[in-house]
mmCIF file of C-alpha atoms and ligand atoms in Angstrom:
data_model
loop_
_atom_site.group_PDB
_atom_site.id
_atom_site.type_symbol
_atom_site.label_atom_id
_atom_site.label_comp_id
_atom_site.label_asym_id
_atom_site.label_seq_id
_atom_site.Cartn_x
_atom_site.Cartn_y
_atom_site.Cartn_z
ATOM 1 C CA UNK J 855 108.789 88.183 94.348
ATOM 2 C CA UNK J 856 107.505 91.364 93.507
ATOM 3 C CA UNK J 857 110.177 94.069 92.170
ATOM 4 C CA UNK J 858 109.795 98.150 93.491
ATOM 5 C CA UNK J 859 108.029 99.391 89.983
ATOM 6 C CA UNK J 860 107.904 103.019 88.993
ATOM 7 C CA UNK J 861 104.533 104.246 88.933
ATOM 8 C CA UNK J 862 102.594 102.794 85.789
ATOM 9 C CA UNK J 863 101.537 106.587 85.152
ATOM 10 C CA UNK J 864 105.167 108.049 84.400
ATOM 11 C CA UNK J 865 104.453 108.247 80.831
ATOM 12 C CA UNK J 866 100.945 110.201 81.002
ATOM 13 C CA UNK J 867 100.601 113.782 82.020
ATOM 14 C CA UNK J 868 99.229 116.447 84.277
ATOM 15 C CA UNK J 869 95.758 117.320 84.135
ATOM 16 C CA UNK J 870 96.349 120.060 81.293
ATOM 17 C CA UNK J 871 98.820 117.407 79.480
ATOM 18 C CA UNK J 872 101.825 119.220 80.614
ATOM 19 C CA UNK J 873 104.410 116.612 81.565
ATOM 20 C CA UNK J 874 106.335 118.949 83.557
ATOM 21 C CA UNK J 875 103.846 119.720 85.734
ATOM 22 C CA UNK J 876 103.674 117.415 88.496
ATOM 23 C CA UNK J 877 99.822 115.502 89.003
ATOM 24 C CA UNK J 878 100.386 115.001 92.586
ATOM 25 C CA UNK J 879 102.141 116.993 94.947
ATOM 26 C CA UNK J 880 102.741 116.625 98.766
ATOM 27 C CA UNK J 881 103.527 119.582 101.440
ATOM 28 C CA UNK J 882 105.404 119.400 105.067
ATOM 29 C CA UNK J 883 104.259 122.526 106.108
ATOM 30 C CA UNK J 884 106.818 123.708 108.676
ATOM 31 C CA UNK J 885 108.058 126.519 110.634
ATOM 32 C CA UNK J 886 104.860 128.082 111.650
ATOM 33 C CA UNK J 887 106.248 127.880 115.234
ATOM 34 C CA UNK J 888 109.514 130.124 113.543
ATOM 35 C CA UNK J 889 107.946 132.171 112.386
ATOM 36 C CA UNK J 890 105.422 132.979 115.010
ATOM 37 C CA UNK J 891 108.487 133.520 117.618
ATOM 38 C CA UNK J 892 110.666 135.555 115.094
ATOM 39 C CA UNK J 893 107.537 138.163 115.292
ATOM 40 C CA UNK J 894 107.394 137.544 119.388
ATOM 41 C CA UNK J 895 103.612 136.210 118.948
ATOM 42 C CA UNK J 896 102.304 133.667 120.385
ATOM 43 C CA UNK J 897 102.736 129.945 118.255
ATOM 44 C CA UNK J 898 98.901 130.377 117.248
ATOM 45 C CA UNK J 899 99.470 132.982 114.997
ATOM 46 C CA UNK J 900 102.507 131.410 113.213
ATOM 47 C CA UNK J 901 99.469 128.212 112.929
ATOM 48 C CA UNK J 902 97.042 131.225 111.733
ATOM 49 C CA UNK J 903 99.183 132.621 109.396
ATOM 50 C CA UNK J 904 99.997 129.150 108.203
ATOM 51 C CA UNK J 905 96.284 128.510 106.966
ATOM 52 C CA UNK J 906 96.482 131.769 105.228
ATOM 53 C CA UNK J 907 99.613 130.450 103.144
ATOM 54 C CA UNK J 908 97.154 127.284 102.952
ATOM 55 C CA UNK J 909 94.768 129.212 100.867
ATOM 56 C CA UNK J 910 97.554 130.792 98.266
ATOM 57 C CA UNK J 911 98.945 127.521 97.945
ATOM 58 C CA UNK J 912 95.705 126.250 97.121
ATOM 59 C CA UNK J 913 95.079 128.713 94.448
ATOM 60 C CA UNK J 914 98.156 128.013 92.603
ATOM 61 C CA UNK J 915 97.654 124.397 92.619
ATOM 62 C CA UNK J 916 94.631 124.877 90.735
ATOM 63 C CA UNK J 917 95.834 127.412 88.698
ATOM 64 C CA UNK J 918 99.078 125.704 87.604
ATOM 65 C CA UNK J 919 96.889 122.569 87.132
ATOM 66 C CA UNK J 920 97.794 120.188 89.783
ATOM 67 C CA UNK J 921 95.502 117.200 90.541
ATOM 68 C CA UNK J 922 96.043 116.273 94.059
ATOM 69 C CA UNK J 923 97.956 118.545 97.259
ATOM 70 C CA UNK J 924 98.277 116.829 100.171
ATOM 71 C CA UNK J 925 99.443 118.730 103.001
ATOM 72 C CA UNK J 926 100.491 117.560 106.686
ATOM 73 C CA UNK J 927 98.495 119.079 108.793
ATOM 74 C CA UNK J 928 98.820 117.152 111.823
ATOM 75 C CA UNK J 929 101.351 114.394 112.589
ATOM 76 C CA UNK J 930 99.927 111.270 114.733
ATOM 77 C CA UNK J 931 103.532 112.807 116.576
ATOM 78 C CA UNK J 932 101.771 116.323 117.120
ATOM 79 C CA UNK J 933 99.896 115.268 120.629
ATOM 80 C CA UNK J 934 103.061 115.886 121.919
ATOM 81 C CA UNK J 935 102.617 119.102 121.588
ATOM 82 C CA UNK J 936 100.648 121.125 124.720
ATOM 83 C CA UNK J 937 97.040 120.518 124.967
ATOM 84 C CA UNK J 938 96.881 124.615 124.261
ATOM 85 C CA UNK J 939 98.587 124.160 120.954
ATOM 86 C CA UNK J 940 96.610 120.854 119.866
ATOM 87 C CA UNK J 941 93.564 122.265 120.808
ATOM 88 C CA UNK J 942 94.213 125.542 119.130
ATOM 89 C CA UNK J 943 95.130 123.739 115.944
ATOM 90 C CA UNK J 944 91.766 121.653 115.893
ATOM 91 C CA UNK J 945 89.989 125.250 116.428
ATOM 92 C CA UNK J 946 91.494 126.381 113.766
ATOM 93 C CA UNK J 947 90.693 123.337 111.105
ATOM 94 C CA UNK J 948 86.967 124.122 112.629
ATOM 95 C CA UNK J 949 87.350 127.543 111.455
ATOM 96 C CA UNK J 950 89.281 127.089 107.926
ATOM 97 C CA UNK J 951 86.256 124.441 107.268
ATOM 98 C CA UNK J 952 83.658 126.724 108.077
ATOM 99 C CA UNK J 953 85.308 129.530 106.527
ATOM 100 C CA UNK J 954 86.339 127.700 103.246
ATOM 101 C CA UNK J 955 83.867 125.105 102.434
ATOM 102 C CA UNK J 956 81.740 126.925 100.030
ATOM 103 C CA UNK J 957 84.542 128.246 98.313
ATOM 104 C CA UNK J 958 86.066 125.156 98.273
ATOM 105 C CA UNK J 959 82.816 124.149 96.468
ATOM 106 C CA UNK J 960 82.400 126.561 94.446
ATOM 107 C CA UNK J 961 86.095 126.145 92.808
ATOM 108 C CA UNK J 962 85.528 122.771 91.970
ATOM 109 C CA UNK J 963 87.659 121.255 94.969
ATOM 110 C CA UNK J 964 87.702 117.724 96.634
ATOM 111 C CA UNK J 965 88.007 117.903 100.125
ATOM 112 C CA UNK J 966 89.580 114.220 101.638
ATOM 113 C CA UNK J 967 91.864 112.959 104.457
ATOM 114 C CA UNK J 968 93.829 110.278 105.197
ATOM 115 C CA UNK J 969 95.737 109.695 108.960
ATOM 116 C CA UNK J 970 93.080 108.926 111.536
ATOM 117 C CA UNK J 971 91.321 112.155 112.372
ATOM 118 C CA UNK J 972 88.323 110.665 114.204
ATOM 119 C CA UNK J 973 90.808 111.361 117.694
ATOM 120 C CA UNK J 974 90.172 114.551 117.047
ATOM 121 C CA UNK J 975 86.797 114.019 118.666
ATOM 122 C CA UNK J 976 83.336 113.535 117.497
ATOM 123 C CA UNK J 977 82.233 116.986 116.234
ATOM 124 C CA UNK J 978 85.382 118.423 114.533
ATOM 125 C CA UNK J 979 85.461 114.452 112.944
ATOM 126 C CA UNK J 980 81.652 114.683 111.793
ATOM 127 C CA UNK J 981 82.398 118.205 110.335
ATOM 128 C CA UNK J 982 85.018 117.018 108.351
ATOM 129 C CA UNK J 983 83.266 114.161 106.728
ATOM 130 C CA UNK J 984 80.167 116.521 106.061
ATOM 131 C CA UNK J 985 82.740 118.378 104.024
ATOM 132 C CA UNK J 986 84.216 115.282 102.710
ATOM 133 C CA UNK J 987 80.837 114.535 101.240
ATOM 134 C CA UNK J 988 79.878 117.962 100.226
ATOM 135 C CA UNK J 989 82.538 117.929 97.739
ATOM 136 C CA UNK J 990 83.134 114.466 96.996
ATOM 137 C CA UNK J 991 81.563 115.415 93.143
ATOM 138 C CA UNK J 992 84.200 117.949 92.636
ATOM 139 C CA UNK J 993 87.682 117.201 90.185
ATOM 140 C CA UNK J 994 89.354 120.255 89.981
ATOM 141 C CA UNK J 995 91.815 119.721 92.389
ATOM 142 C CA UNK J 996 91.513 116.707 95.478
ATOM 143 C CA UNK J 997 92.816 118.547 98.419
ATOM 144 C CA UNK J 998 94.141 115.507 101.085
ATOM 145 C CA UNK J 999 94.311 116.711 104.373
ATOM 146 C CA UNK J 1000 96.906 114.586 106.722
ATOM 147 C CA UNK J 1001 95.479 114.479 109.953
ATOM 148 C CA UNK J 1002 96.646 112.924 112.879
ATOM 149 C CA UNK J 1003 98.994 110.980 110.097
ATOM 150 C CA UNK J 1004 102.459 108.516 110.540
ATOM 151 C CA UNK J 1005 103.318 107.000 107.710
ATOM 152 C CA UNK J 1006 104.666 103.875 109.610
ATOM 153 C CA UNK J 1007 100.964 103.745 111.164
ATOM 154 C CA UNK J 1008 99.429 103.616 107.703
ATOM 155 C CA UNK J 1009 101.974 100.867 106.449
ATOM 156 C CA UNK J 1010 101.263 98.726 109.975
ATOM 157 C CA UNK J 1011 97.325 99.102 109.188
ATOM 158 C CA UNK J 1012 97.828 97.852 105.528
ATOM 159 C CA UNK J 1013 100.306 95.041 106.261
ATOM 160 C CA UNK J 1014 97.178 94.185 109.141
ATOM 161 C CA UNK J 1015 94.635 94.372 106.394
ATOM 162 C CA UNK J 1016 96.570 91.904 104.095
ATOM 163 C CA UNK J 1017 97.019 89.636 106.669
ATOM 164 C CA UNK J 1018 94.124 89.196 107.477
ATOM 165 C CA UNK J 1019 93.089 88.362 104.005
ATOM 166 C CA UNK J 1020 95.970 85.632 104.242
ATOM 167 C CA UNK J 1021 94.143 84.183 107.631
ATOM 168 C CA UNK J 1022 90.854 84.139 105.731
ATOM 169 C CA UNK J 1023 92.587 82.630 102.895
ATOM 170 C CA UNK J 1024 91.258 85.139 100.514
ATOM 171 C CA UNK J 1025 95.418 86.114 99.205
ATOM 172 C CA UNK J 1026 99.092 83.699 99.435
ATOM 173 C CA UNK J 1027 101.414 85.281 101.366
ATOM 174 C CA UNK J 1028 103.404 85.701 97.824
ATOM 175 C CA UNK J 1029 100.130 87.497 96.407
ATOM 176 C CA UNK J 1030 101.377 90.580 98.681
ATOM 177 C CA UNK J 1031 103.046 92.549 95.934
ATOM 178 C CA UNK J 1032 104.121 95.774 95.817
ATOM 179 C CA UNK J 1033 100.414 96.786 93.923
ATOM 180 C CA UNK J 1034 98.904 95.086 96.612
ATOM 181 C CA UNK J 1035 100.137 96.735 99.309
ATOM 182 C CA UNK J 1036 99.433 100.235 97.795
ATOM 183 C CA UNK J 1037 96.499 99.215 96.784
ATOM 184 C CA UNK J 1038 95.145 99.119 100.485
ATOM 185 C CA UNK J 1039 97.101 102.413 101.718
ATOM 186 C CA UNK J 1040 95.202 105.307 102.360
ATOM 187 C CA UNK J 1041 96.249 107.296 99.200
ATOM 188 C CA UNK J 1042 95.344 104.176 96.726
ATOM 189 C CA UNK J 1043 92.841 106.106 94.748
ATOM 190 C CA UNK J 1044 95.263 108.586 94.574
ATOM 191 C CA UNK J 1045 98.064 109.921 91.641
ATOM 192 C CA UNK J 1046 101.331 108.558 92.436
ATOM 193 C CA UNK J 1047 102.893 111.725 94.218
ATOM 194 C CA UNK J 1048 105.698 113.482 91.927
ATOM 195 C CA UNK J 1049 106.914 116.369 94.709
ATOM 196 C CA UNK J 1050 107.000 116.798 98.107
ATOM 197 C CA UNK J 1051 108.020 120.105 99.283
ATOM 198 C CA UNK J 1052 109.128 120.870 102.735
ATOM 199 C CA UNK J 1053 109.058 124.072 104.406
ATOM 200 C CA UNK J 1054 111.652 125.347 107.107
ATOM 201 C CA UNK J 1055 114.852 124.519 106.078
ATOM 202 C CA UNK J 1056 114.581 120.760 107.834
ATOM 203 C CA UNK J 1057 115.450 118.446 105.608
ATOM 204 C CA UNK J 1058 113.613 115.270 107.027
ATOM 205 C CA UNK J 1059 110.536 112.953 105.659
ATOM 206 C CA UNK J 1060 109.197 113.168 109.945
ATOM 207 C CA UNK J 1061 106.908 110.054 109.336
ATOM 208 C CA UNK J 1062 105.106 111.423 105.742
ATOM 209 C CA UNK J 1063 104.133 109.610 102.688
ATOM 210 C CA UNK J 1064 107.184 107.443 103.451
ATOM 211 C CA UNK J 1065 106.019 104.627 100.756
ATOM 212 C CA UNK J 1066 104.347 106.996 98.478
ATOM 213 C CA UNK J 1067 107.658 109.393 98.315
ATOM 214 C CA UNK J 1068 109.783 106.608 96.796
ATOM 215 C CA UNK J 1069 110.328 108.223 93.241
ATOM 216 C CA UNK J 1070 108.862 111.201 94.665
ATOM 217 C CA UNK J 1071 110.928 114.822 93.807
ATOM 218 C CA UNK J 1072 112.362 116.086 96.824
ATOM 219 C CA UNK J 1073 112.659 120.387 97.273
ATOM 220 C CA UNK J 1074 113.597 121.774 100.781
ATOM 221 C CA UNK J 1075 113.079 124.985 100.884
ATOM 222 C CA UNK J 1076 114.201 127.868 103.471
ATOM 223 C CA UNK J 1077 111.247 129.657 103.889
ATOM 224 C CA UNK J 1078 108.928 129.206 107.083
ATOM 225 C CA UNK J 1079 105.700 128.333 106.034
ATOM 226 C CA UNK J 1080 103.768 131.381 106.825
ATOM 227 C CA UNK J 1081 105.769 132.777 104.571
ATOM 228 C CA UNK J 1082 104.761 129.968 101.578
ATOM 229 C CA UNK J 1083 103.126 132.170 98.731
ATOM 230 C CA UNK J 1084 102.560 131.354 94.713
ATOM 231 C CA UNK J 1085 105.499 132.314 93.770
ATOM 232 C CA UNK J 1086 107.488 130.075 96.390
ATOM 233 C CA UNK J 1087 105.143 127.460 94.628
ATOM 234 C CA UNK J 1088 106.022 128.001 91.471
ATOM 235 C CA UNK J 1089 109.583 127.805 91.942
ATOM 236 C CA UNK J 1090 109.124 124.747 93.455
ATOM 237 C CA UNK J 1091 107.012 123.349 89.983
ATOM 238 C CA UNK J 1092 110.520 125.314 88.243
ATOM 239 C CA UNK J 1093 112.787 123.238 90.377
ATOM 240 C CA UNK J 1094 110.553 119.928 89.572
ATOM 241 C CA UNK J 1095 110.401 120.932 85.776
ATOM 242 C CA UNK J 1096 114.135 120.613 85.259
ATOM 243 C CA UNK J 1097 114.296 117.424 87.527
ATOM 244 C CA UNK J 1098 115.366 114.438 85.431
ATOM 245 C CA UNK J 1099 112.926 111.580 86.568
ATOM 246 C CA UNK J 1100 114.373 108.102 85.854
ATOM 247 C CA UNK J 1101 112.560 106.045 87.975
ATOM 248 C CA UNK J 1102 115.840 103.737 88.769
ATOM 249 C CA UNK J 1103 116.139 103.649 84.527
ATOM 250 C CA UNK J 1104 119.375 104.921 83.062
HETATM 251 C C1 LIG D 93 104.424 122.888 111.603
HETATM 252 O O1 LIG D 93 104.996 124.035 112.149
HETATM 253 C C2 LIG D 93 103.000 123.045 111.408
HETATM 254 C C3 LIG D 93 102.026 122.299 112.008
HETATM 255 C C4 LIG D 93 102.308 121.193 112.925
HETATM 256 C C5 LIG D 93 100.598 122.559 111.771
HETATM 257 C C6 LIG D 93 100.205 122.879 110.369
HETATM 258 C C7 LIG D 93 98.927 123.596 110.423
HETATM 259 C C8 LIG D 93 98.572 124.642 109.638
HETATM 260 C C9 LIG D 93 99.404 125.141 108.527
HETATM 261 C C10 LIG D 93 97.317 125.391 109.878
HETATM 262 C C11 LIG D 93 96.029 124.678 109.681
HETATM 263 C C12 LIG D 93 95.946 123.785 108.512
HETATM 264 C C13 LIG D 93 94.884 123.718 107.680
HETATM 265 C C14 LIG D 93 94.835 122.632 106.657
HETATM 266 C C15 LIG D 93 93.787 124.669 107.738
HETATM 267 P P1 LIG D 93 105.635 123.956 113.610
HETATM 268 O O2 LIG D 93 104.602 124.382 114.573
HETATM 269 O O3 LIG D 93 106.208 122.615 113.818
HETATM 270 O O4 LIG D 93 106.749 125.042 113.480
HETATM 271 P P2 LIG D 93 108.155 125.043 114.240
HETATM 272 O O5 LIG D 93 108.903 123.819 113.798
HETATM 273 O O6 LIG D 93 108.771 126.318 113.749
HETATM 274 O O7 LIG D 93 107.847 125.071 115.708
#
């Protein structure tokens, strides 16, 4: 039987060789809703404003030197939300893409996504894999988009896809190790992730990077995510810094 490992990369470092600076971090980006009422505007500009706080963050990923930011844009939970608000939040990715793509580019940015944003319907899907490919030659920063994401989804798909290779007697059932199976989740090419933040003062995973948080660094912060600026993230990296990572070692 296979044993939980830590991630074989906990001895190498951050993309500028900084082992305090975490190669992979993950984003629950909540309270746009919050936010939006605290201001007595309508929940589309708490979303609005959240894509501007998208952009910051952004800039001091790259900045500070972080590899991979994954952020949770949409939850495969989020259709049960009104078709006004789902179909304001797909207008919205529209626009960011169109708005941000060159820049994206031009910084040196990898666009992906992992969840199963095809529902969102043919065009908005097509649009995002045109930008998928655009900047599939770029390694400044991977920037993985959750979309239309559960975490218990992705870990039903993979335990499908290795069973399947057990029916076509291509694996033994005790060839499903724990390598295996995150070898055929959707982050697999992917750092192991070192921090997830969440926004909003909830302090709940909500169906995200469930596997991929085991040894994960946990900050909950306070602020709505509008409100999510550079400084916010570096305190975060501050908070992650001074973390003592053990990886179930003494
Ligand atoms: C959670 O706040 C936020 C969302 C479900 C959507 C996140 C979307 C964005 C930040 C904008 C677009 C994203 C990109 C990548 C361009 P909530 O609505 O649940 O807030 P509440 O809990 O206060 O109601």
């Amino acid at each position: 039987m296979s044993e939980a490992v830590a991630p074989e990369t906990t001895e190498t470092v951050a993309g500028g060789g900084d082992p305090a600076v975490p190669r992979h971090v993950a984003i629950i980006m909540d309270g746009n809703g919050r936010w939006a009422k605290k201001k007595g505007l309508p929940r589309v500009a708490g979303h609005r404003e959240g894509a501007e706080a998208v952009r910051r963050t952004l800039k001091a990923a790259v900045e500070a030197g972080v590899e991979c930011l994954t952020l949770y844009a949409f939850s495969s939970e989020n259709w049960r939300r009104s078709e006004e608000e789902v179909t304001d939040l797909k207008g919205l990715m529209r626009f960011y893409l169109e708005r941000e793509l060159e820049e994206l580019a031009r910084e040196g940015v990898r666009l992906r996504f992992i969840g199963e944003p095809s529902a969102f319907g043919p065009d908005l899907w097509e649009r995002l894999q045109l930008a998928a490919a655009r900047t599939a030659g770029n390694d400044t920063l991977t920037l993985n988009v959750a979309l239309n994401y559960g975490s218990q989804q992705e870990l039903a798909r993979a335990a499908q896809i290795l069973a399947q290779e057990v029916a076509e007697g291509l694996i033994t059932p005790d060839e499903i190790t724990v390598e295996r199976l995150g070898g055929v989740l959707q982050t697999a090419e992917l750092p192991p992730l070192d921090l997830l933040i969440r926004t909003s003062g909830e302090v709940r995973l909500s169906n995200f990077l469930l596997w991929q948080a085991a040894y994960a660094e946990l900050v909950f912060l306070d602020l709505l995510w509008p409100d999510f600026d550079a400084q916010a993230f570096k305190g975060a990296l501050g908070t992650f810094a001074k973390r003592q990572r053990r990886f179930g070692g003494r």
